[in-house]
Each structure stands twice: as structure tokens, then as C-alpha cells.
Coordinates of N, CA and C in Angstrom, one line a residue:
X1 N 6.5 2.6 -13.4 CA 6.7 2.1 -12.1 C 8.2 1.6 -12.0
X2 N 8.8 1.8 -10.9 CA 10.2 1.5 -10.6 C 10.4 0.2 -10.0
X3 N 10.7 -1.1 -10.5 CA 10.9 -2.5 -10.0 C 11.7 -2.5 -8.7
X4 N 11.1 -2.5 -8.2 CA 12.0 -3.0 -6.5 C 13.0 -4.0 -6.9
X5 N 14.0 -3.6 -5.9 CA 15.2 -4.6 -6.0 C 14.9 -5.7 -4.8
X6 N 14.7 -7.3 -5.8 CA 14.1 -8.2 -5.2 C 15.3 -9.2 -4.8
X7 N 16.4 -9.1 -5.5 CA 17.5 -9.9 -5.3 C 17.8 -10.2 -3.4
X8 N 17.8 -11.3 -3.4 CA 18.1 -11.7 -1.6 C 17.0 -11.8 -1.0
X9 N 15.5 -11.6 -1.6 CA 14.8 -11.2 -0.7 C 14.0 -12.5 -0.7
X10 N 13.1 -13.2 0.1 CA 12.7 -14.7 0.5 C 11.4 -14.8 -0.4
X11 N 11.0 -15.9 -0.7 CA 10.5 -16.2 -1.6 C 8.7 -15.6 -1.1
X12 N 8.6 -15.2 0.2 CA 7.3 -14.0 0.8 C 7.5 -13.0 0.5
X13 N 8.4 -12.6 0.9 CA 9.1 -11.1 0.1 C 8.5 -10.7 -1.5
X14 N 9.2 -11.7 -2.0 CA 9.3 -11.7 -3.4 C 7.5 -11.8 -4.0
X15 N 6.9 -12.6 -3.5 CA 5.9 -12.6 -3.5 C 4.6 -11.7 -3.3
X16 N 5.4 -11.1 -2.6 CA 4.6 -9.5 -1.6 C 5.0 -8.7 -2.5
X17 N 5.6 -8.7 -3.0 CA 6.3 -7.3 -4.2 C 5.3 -7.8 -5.8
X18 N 5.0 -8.9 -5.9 CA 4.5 -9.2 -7.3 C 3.5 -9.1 -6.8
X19 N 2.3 -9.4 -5.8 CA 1.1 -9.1 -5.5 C 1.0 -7.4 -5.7
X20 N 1.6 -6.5 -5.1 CA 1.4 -4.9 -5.1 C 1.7 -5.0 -6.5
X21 N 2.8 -5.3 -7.2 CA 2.9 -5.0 -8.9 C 1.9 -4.9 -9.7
X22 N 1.2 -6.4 -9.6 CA -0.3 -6.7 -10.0 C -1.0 -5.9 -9.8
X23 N -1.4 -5.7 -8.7 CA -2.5 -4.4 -8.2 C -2.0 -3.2 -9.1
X24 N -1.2 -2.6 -8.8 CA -1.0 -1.7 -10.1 C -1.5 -1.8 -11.4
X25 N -0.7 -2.7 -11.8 CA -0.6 -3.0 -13.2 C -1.7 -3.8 -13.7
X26 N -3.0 -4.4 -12.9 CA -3.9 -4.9 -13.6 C -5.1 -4.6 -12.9
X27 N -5.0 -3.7 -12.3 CA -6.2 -2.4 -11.7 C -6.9 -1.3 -12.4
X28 N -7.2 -0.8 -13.3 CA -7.7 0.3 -14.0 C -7.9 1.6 -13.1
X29 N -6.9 2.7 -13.0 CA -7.6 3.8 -12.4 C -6.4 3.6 -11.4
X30 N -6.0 2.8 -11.2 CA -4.4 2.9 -9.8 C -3.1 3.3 -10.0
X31 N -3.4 4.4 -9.1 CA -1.9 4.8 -9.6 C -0.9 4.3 -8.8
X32 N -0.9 4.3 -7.6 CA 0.2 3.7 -6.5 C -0.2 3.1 -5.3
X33 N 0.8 2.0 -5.1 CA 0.0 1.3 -3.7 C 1.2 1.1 -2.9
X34 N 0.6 1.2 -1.5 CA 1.3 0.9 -0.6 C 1.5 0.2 0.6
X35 N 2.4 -0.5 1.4 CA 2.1 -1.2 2.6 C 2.8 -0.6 3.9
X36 N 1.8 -0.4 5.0 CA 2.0 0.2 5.5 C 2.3 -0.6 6.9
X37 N 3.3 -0.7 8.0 CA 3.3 -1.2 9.4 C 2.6 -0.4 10.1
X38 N 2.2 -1.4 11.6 CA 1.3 -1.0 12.3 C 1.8 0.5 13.1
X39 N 3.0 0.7 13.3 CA 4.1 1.7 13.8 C 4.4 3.1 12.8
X40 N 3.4 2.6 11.3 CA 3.6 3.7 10.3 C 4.9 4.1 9.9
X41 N 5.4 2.6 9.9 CA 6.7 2.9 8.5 C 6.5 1.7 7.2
X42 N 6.5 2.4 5.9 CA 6.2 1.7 4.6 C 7.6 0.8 4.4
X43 N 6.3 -0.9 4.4 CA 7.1 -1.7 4.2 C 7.3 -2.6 2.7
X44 N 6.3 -2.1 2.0 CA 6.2 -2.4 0.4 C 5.7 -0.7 -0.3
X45 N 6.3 -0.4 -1.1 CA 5.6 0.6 -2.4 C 5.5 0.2 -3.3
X46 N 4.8 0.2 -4.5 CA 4.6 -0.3 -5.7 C 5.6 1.1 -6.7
X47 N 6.1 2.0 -5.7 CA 7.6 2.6 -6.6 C 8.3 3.3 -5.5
X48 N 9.1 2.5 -5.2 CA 9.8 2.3 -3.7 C 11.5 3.3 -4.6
X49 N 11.4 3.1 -5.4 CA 12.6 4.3 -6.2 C 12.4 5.3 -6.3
X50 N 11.3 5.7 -6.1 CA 11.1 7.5 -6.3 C 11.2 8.0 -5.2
X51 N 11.7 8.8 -4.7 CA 12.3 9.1 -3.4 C 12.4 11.0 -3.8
X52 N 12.9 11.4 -4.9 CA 12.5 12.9 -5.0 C 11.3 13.3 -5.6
X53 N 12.0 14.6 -4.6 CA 10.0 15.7 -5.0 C 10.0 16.2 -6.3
X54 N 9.2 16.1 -6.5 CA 8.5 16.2 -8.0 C 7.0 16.8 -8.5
X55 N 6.9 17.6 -8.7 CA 5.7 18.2 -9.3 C 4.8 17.0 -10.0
X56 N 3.3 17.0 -9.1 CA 2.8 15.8 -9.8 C 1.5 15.9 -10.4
X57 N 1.6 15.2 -11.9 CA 0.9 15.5 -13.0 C -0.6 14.7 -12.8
X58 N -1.3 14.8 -13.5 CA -2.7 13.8 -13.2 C -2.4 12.6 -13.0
X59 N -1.3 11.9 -13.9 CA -1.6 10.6 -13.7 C -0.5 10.3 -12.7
X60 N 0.0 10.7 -12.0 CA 1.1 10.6 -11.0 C 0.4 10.2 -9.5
X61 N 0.9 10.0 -8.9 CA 0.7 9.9 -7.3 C 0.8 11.1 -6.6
X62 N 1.0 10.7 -5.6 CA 1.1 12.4 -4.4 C 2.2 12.7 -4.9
X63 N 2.4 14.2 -4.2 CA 4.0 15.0 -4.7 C 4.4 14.5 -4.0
X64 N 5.9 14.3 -4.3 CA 7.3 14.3 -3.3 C 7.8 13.0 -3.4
X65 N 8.0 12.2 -2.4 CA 8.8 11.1 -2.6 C 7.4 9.7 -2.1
X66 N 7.8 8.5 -2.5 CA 7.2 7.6 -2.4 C 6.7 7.2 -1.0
X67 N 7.5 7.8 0.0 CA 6.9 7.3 1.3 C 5.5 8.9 1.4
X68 N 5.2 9.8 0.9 CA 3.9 10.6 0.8 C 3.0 9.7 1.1
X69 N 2.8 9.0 0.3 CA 1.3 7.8 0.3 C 1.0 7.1 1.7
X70 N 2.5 6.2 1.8 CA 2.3 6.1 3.3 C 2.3 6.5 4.5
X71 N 2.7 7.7 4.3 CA 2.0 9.1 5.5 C 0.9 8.9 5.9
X72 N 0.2 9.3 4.5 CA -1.2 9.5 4.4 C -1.9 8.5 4.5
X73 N -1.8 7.0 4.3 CA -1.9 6.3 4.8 C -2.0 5.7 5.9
X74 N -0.9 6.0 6.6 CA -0.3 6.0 8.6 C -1.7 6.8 9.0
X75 N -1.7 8.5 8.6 CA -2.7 9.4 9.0 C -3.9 8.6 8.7
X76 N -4.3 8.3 8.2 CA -6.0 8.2 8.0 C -5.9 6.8 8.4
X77 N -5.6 5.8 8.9 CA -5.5 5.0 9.6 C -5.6 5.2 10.8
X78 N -4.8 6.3 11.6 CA -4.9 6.1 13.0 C -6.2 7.5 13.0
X79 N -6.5 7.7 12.4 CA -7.7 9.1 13.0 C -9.2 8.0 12.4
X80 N -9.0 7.1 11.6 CA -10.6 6.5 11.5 C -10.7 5.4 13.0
X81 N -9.1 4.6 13.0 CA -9.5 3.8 14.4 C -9.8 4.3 15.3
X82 N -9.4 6.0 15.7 CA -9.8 6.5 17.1 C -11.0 7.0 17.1
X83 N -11.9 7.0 15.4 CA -13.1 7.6 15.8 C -13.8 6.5 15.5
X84 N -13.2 5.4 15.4 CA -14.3 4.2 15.2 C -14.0 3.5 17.0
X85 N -13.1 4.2 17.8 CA -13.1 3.5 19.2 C -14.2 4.7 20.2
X86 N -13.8 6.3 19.7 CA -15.2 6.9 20.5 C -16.4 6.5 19.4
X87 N -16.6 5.9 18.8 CA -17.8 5.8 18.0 C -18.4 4.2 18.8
X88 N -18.0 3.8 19.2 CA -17.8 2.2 19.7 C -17.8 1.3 18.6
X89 N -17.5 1.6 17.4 CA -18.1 1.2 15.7 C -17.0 0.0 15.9
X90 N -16.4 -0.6 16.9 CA -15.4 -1.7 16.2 C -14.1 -1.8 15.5
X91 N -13.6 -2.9 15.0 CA -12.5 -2.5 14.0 C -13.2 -1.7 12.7
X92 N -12.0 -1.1 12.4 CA -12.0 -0.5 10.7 C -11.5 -1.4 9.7
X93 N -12.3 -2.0 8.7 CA -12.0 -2.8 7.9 C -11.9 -1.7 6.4
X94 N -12.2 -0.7 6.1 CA -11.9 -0.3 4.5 C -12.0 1.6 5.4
X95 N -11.4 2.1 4.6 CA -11.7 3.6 4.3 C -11.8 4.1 3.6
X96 N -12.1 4.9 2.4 CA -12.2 5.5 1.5 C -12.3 6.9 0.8
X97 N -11.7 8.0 0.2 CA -11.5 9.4 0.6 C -11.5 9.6 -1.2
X98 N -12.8 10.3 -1.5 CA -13.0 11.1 -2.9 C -12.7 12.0 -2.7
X99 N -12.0 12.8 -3.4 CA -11.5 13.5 -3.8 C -11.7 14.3 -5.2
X100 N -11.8 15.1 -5.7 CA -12.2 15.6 -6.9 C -11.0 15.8 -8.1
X101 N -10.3 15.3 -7.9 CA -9.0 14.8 -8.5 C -8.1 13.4 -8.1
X102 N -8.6 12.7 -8.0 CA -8.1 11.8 -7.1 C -9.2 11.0 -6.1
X103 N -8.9 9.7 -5.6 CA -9.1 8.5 -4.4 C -8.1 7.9 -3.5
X104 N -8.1 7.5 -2.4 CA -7.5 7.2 -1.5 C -8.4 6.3 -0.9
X105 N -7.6 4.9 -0.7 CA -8.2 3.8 -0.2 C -7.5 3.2 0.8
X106 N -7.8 2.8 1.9 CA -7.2 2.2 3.2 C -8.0 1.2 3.5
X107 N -6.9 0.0 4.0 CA -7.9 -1.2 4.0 C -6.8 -1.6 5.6
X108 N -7.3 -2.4 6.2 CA -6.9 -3.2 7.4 C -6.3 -4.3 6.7
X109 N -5.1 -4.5 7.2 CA -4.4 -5.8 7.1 C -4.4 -7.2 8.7
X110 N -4.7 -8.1 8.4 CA -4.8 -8.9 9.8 C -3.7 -8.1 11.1
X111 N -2.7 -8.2 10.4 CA -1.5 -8.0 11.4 C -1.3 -6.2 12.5
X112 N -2.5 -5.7 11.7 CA -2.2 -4.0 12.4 C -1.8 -3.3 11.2
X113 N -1.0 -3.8 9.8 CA -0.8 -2.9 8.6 C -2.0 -3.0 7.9
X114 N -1.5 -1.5 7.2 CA -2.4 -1.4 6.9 C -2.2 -1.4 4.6
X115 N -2.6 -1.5 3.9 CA -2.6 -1.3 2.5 C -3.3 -0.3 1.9
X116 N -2.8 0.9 1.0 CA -3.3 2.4 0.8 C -2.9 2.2 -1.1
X117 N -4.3 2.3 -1.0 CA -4.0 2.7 -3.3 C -4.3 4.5 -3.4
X118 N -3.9 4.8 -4.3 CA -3.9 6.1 -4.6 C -4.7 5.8 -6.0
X119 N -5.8 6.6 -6.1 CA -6.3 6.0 -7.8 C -6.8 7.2 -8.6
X120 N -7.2 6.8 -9.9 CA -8.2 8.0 -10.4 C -9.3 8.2 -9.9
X121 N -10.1 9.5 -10.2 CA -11.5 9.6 -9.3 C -12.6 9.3 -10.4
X122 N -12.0 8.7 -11.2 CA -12.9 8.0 -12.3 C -13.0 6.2 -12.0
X123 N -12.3 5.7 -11.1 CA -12.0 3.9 -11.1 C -13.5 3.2 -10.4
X124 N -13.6 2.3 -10.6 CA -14.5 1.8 -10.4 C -14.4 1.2 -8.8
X125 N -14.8 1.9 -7.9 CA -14.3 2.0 -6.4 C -15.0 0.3 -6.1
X126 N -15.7 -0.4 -6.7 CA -15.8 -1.8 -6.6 C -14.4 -2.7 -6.6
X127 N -14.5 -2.5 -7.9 CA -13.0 -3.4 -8.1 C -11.7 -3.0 -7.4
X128 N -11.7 -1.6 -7.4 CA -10.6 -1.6 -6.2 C -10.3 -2.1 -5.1
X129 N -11.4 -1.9 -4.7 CA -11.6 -2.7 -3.1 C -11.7 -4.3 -3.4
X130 N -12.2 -4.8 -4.6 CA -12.5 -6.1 -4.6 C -10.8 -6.3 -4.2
X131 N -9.9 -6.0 -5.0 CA -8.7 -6.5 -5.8 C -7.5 -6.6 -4.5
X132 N -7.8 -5.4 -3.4 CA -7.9 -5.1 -1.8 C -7.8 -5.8 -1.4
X133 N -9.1 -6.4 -0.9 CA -9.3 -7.8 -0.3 C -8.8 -9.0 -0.7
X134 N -8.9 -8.8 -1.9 CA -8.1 -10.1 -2.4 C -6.4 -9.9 -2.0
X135 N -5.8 -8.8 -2.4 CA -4.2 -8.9 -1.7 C -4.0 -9.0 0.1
X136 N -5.0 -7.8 0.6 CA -4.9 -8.5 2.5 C -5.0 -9.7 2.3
X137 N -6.0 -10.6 1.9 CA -6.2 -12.3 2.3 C -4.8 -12.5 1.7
X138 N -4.2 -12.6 0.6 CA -3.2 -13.1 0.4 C -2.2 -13.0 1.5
X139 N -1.7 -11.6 1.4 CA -1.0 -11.4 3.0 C -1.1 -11.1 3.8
X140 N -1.8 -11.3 4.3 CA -2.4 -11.2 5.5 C -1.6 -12.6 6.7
X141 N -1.2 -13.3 6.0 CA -1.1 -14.6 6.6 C 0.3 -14.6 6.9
X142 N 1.1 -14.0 5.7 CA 2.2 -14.2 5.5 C 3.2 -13.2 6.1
X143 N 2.3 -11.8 6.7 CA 3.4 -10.7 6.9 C 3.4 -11.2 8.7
X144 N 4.3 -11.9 8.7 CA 5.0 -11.9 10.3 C 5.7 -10.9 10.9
X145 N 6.4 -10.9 11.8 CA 7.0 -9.8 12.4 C 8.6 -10.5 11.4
X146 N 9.2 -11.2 11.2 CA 10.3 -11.9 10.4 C 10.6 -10.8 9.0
X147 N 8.9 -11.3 8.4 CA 8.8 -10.7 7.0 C 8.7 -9.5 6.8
X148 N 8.2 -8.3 7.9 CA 8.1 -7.2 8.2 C 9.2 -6.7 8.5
X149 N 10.5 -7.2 9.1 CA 11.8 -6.5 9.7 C 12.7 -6.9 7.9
X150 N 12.3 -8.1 7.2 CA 13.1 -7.8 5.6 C 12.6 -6.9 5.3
X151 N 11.5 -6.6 5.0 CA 10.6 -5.7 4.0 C 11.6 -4.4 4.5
X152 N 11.0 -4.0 5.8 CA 12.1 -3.3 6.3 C 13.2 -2.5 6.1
X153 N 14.3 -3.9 5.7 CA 15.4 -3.2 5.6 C 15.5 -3.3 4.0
X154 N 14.3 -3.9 3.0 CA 14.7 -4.2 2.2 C 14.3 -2.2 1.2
X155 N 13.4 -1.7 2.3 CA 13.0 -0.6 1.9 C 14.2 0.5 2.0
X156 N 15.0 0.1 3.1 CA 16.2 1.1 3.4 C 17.2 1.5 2.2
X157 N 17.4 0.1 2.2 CA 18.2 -0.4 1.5 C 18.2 0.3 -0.3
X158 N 17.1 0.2 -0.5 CA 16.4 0.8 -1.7 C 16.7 2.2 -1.8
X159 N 16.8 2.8 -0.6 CA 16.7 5.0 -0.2 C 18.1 5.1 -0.7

């Protein structure tokens, strides 16, 4: 994984970048995670430096560049809210997409973002989601519209 460049960035910032690190790196079965704005532009990656396409191996993430995830992300986000609004089913609090080579996990963030792991289709789809909930509660509180426009530019900035 590619360490974001954290220099300048506020001590929420900074903080939001070691929560997604963690999730990677002490998750069994995750390969990449992402944060996603309510408008569907990625405001954290857990490898915010990979930016070319690339043929991708088992243990890799989606092809192409690191904003893939949050596409897919963005997408399966707004197609479960619209069928959970003709469904009358409420908010969407988790999604989840097996795949036979791969998982895809979408979770609601308080603010309208959303958080997307990409994992093996061997992980233990408990602890994933536990480890989920545990990072939205954490930021959930903290991503303002302030911390959203750094992340922001801090992602540009990174391309």
C-alpha cells in the first residue's frame, strides 16, 4: 500500500488516513478501502498513489487506477438507496456483493459518504463489517463539510 501524503494535513485528516491504514492492514482478507462523498468523489483511499491501469492479480484490488473502487462504490450506493426508497425499506445501512473471486462492502457514513472495502471471497464477512462500523462511528462525527473539502484537495493534490 502507498502511504498518503499526510504532511499539512489537520490532525482529523491525519487521523482519517490511519483509521483506513488500520482497516487494511489489520483486517484479514482486505485488500482496499475507500471513502467515498455524498456527490461521489473519493475523499480517502487506503492507496490514493496508484492512479495507473494495471492488470490485476488475485491479491490486488479492481483494475485500473485507485479511484475504480470508488466508482463502484458511488454506483452501488446510489442504486441500493433508490431501491430501498421504491422498496419503502428506509435508509441503507450496509451492502454487500459476493462475488466468486472477490467481496465488495458498502456501508453508510452519518454524513451521506459512504466507506467501500474490496476483500477476498474467503474473509470473514463478520469482522469486516464489525471493523466498518467501528471506522463510520469513528468518523462519522468528524467528517464535516471543512474536513471533506481538505480530504478533497488533499486527494488532488496526490494525482
Amino acid at each position: 500500500m502507498t502511504a498518503p501524503s499526510t504532511f499539512g494535513l489537520s490532525t482529523e485528516a491525519r487521523n482519517l488516513h490511519w483509521l483506513l491504514s488500520n482497516l487494511v492492514e489489520e483486517v484479514p482478507g482486505v485488500h482496499s478501502v475507500t471513502v467515498v462523498s455524498s456527490d461521489g468523489l473519493m475523499l480517502l483511499s487506503s492507496d490514493p498513489g496508484h492512479h495507473e491501469a494495471k492488470a490485476a492479480g488475485p491479491s490486488d484490488g479492481p483494475k485500473g487506477s485507485s479511484a475504480d473502487l470508488a466508482t463502484i462504490v458511488s454506483g452501488i450506493g446510489s442504486l441500493t438507496v433508490g431501491a430501498a426508497k421504491l422498496m419503502d425499506g428506509g435508509g441503507v445501512k450496509q451492502t454487500m456483493v459476493a462475488m466468486d473471486e472477490g467481496s465488495v462492502f458498502v456501508m453508510s457514513i452519518s454524513d451521506g459518504s459512504l466507506l467501500g472495502v474490496h476483500a477476498t471471497p474467503d474473509c470473514d464477512m463478520s469482522v469486516v463489517a464489525y471493523h466498518m462500523a467501528l471506522f463510520v462511528g469513528r468518523a462519522g462525527h468528524v467528517l464535516t463539510p471543512e474536513l471533506r473539502s481538505e480530504l478533497r484537495k488533499s486527494m488532488e493534490s496526490d494525482q
